[in-house]
GROMACS .gro file of C-alpha atoms in nm:
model
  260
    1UNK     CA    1   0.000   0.000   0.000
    2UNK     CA    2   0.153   0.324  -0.092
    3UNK     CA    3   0.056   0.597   0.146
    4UNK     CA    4   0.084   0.993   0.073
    5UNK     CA    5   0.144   1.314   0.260
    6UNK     CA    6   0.145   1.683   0.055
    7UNK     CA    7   0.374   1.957   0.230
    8UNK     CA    8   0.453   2.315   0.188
    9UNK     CA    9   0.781   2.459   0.204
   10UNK     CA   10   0.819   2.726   0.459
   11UNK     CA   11   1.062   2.895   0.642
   12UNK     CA   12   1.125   2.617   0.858
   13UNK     CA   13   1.246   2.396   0.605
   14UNK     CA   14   1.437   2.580   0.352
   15UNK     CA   15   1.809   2.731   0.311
   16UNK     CA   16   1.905   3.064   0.288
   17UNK     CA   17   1.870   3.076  -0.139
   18UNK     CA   18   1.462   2.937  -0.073
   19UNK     CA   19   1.529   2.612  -0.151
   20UNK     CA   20   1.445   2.321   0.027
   21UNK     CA   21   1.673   2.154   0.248
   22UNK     CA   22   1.770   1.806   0.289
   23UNK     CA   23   1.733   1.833   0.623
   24UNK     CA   24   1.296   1.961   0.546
   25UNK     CA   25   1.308   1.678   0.288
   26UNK     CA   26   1.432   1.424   0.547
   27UNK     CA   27   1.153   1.505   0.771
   28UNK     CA   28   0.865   1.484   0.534
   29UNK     CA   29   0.965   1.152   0.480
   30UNK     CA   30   0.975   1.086   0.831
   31UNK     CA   31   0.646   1.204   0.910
   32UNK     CA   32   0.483   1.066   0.655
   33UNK     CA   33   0.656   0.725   0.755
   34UNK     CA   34   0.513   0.800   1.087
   35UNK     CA   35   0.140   0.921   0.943
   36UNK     CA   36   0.112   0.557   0.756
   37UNK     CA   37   0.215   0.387   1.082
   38UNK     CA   38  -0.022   0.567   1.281
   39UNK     CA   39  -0.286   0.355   1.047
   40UNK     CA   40  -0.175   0.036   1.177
   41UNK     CA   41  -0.176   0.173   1.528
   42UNK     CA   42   0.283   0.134   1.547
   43UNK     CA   43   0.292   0.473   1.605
   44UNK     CA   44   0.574   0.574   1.875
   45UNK     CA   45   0.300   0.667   2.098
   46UNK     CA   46   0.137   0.345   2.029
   47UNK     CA   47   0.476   0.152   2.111
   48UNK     CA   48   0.603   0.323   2.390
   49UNK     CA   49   0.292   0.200   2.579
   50UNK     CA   50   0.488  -0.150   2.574
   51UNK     CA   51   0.813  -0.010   2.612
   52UNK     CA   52   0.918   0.013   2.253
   53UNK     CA   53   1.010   0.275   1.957
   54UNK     CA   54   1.125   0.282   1.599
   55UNK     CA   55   1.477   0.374   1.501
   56UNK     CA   56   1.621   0.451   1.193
   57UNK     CA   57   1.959   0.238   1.051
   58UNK     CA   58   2.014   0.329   0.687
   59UNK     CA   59   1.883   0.611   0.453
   60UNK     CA   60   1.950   0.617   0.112
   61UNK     CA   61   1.841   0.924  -0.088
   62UNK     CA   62   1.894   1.066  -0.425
   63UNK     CA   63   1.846   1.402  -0.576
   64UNK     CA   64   1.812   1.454  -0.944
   65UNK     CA   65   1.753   1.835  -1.008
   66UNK     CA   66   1.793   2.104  -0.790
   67UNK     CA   67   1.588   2.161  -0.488
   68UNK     CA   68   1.246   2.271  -0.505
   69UNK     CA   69   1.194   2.650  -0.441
   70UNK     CA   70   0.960   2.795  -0.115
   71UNK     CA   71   0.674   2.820  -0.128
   72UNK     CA   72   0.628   2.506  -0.373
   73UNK     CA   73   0.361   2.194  -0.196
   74UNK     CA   74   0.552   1.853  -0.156
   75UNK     CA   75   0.373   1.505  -0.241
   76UNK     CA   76   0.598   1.228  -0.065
   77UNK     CA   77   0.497   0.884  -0.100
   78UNK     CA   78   0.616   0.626   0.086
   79UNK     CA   79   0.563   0.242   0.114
   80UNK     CA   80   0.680  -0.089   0.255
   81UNK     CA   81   0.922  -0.277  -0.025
   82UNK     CA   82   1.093  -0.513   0.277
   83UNK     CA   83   0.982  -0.705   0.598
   84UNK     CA   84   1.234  -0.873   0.788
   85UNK     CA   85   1.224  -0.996   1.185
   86UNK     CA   86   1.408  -0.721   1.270
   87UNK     CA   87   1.406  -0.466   1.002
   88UNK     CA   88   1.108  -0.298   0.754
   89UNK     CA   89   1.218  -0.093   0.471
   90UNK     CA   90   1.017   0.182   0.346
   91UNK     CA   91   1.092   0.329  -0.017
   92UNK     CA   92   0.985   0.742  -0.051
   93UNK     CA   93   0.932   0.943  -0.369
   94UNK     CA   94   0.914   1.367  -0.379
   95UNK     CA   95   0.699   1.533  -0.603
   96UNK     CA   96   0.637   1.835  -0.669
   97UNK     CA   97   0.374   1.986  -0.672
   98UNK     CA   98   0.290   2.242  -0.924
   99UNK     CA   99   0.506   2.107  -1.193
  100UNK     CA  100   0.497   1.710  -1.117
  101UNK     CA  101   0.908   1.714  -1.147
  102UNK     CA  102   1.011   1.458  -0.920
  103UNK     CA  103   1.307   1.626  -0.693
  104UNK     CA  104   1.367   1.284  -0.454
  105UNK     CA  105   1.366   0.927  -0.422
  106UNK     CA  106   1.537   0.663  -0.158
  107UNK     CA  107   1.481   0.415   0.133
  108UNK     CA  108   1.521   0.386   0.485
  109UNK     CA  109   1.548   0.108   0.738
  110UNK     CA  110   1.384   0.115   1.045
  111UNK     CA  111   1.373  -0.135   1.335
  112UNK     CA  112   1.222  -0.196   1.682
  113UNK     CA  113   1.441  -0.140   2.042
  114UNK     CA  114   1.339  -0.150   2.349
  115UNK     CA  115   1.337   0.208   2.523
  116UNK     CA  116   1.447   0.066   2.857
  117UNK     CA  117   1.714  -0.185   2.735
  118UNK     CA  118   1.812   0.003   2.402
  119UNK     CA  119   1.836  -0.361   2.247
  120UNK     CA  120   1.662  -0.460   1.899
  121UNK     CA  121   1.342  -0.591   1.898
  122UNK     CA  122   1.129  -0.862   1.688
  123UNK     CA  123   0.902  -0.647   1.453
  124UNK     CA  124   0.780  -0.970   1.280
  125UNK     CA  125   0.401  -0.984   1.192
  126UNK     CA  126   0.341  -0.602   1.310
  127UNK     CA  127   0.277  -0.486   0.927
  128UNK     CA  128   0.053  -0.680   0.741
  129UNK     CA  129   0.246  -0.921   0.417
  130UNK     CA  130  -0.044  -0.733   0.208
  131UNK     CA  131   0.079  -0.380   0.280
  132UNK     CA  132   0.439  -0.458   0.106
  133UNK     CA  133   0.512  -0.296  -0.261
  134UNK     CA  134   0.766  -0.448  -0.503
  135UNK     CA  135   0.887  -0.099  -0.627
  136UNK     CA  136   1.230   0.013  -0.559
  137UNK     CA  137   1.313   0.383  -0.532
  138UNK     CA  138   1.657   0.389  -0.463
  139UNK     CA  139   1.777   0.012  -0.576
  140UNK     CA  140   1.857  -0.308  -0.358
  141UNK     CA  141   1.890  -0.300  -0.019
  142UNK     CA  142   2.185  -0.522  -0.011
  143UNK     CA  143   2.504  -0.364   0.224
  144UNK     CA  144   2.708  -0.108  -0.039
  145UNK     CA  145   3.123  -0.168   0.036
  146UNK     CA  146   3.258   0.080   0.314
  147UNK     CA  147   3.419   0.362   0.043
  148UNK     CA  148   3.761   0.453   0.199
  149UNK     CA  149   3.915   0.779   0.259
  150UNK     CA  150   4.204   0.899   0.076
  151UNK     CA  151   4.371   1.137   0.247
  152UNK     CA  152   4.351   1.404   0.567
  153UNK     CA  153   4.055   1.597   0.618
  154UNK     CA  154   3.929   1.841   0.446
  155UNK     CA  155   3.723   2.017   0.726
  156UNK     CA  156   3.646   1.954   1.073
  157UNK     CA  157   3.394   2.091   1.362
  158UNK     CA  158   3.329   2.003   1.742
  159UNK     CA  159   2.959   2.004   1.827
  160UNK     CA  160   2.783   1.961   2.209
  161UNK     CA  161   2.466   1.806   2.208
  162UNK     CA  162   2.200   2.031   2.355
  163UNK     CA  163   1.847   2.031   2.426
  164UNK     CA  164   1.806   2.161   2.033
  165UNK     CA  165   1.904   1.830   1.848
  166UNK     CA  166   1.726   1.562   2.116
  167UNK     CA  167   1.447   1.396   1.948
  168UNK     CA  168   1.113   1.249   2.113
  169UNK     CA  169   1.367   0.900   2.225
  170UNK     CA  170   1.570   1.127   2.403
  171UNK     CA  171   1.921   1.073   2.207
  172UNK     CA  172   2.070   1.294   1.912
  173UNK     CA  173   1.795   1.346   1.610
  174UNK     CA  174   1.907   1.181   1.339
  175UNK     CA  175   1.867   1.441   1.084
  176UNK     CA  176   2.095   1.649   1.329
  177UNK     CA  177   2.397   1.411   1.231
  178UNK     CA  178   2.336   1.494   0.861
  179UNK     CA  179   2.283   1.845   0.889
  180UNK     CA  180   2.623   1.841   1.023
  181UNK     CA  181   2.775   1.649   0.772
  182UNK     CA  182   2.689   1.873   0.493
  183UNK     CA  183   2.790   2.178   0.634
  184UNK     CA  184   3.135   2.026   0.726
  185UNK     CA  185   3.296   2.176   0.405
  186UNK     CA  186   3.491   2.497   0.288
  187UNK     CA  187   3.242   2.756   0.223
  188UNK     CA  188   3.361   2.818  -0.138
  189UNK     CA  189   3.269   2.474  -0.215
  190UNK     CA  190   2.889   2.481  -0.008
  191UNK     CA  191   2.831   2.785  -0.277
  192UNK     CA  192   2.897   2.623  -0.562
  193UNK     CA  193   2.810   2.226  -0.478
  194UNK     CA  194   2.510   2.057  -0.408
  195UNK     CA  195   2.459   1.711  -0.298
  196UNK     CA  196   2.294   1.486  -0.531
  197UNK     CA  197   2.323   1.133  -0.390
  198UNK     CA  198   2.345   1.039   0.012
  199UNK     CA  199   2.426   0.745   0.209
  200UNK     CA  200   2.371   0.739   0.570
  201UNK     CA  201   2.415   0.460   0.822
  202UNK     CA  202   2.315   0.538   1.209
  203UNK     CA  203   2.524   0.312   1.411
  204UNK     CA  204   2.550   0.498   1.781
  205UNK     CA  205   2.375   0.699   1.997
  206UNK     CA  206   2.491   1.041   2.155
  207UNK     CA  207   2.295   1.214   2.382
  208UNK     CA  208   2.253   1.570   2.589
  209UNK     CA  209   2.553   1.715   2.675
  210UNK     CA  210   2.813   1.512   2.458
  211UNK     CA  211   3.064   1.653   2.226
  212UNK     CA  212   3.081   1.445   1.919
  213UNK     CA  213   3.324   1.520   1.637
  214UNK     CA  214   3.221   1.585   1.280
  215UNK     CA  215   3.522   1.575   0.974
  216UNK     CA  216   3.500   1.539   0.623
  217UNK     CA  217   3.754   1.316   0.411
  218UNK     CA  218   3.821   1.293   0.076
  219UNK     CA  219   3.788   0.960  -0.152
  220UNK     CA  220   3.948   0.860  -0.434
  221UNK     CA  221   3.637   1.001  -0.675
  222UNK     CA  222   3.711   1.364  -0.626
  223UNK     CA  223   3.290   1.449  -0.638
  224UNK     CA  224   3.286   1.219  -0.329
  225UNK     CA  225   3.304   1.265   0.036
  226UNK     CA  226   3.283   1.049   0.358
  227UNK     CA  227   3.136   1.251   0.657
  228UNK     CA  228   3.220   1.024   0.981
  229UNK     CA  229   3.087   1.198   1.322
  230UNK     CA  230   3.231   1.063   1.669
  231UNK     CA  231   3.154   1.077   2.011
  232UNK     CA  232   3.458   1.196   2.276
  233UNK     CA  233   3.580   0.820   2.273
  234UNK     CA  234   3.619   0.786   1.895
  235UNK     CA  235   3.321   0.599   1.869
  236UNK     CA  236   3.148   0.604   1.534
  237UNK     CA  237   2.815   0.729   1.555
  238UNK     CA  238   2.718   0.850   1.240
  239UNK     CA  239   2.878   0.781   0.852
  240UNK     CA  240   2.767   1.020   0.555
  241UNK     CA  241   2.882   0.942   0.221
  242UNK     CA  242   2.800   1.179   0.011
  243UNK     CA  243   2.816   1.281  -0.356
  244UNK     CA  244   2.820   1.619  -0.539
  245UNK     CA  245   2.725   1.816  -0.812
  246UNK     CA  246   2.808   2.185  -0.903
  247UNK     CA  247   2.480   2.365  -0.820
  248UNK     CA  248   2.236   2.448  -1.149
  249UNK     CA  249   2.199   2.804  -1.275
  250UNK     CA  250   1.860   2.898  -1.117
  251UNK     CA  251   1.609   3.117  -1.195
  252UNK     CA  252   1.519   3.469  -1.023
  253UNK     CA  253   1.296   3.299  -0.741
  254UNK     CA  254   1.018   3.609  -0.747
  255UNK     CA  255   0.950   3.435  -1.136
  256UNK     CA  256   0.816   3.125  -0.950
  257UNK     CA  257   0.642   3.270  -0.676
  258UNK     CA  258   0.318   3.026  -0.581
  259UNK     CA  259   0.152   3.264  -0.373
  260UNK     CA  260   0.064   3.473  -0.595
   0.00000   0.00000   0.00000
């Protein structure tokens, strides 16, 4: 079953050139993911009646074009593609709108823990066989090989967690960790890049009050980038591979104004 949510850009979610963010993007998926799961009654509020909540492993996400422009409505679709014991993969699509342009598509895994224990949980039999899609957004969900770095930093920041980035669980919001990630780059280059394809894997927590280290490293393709954030001990808690594009020739945005 695919299930749909339409969203307007606003302030909240866009960059300082009106466009919307990854970060905005990220959290339409989200809460659509969450909308559709409020159907079957998983919700987190549902779930942390029996001492339980979602967390996210692995997003995936690719980005044709360039970003869609404030004050433009959002379509995301999302549906289930995978159901494992301990995993459920949901695949998203972004549509615009106004113009029908597709700006996004990927996949994200998400699994059970228990809130008290913060150890995985069976989600087996929680989402109907009958709600699962065959499409793929993003491709197969099979691991991708850990891309090495190939050579010293190119950028680095120290971050303390604060009452700001904690999410309803209590620990760092994911979409925190990749917020920092693309920002973790000469400003020359933010100006001029975008990112057009992302890989992120969630493998630690952090939470209020911990500093956690975020550097950027170069690969071997020169359009590619590993973002690897740490907490104090050198623990990895976060890995961002990213890819990027130089950023499109855009129109005056007053020409595509939708309130008008």
């Amino acid at each position: 079953m695919k299930y749909e949510s339409v969203y307007p850009i606003t302030a909240a979610q866009m960059s300082a050139d009106y466009r919307l963010t990854v970060d905005g993007l990220l959290a339409f998926h989200e809460n659509t993911v969450a909308r559709y799961l409020t159907t079957l009654h998983l919700a987190a509020f549902d779930l942390q009646k029996i001492d339980k909540t979602w967390i996210i492993s692995e997003i995936n996400l690719l980005l044709p074009g360039p970003a869609p422009i404030w004050t433009e409505d959002i379509r995301l679709t999302v549906w289930v593609s995978e159901l494992t014991p301990l995993r459920v993969w949901f695949e998203f699509t972004a549509h615009e709108m106004h113009t029908g342009r597709q700006v996004a598509s990927g996949n994200s895994c998400w699994s059970l823990i228990s809130m008290s224990s913060r150890t995985l949980s069976s989600c087996e039999g929680l989402i109907p066989p009958t709600e699962r899609e065959d499409d793929l957004a993003a491709g197969p969900h099979r691991r991708r090989g850990v891309l090495k770095p190939s050579g010293m930093a190119v950028c680095s920041l120290l971050h303390r967690i604060n009452r700001i980035d904690l999410d309803f669980n209590g620990h760092t919001n994911n979409r925190r960790y990749i917020s920092m990630a693309l920002i973790c780059f000469d400003e020359d280059f933010l100006a001029t890049h975008r990112p057009d394809a992302l890989n992120i894997r969630f493998l630690h927590e952090s939470r209020l009050g911990d500093t956690i280290c975020n550097v950027t490293l170069p690969t071997e393709d020169p359009a590619m980038f590993i973002g690897q954030i740490t907490n104090g001990g050198g623990q990895e808690l976060c890995r961002v591979t990213s890819h990027w594009t130089p950023k499109e020739l855009l129109a005056d945005i007053a020409e595509k104004n939708y309130l008008r």
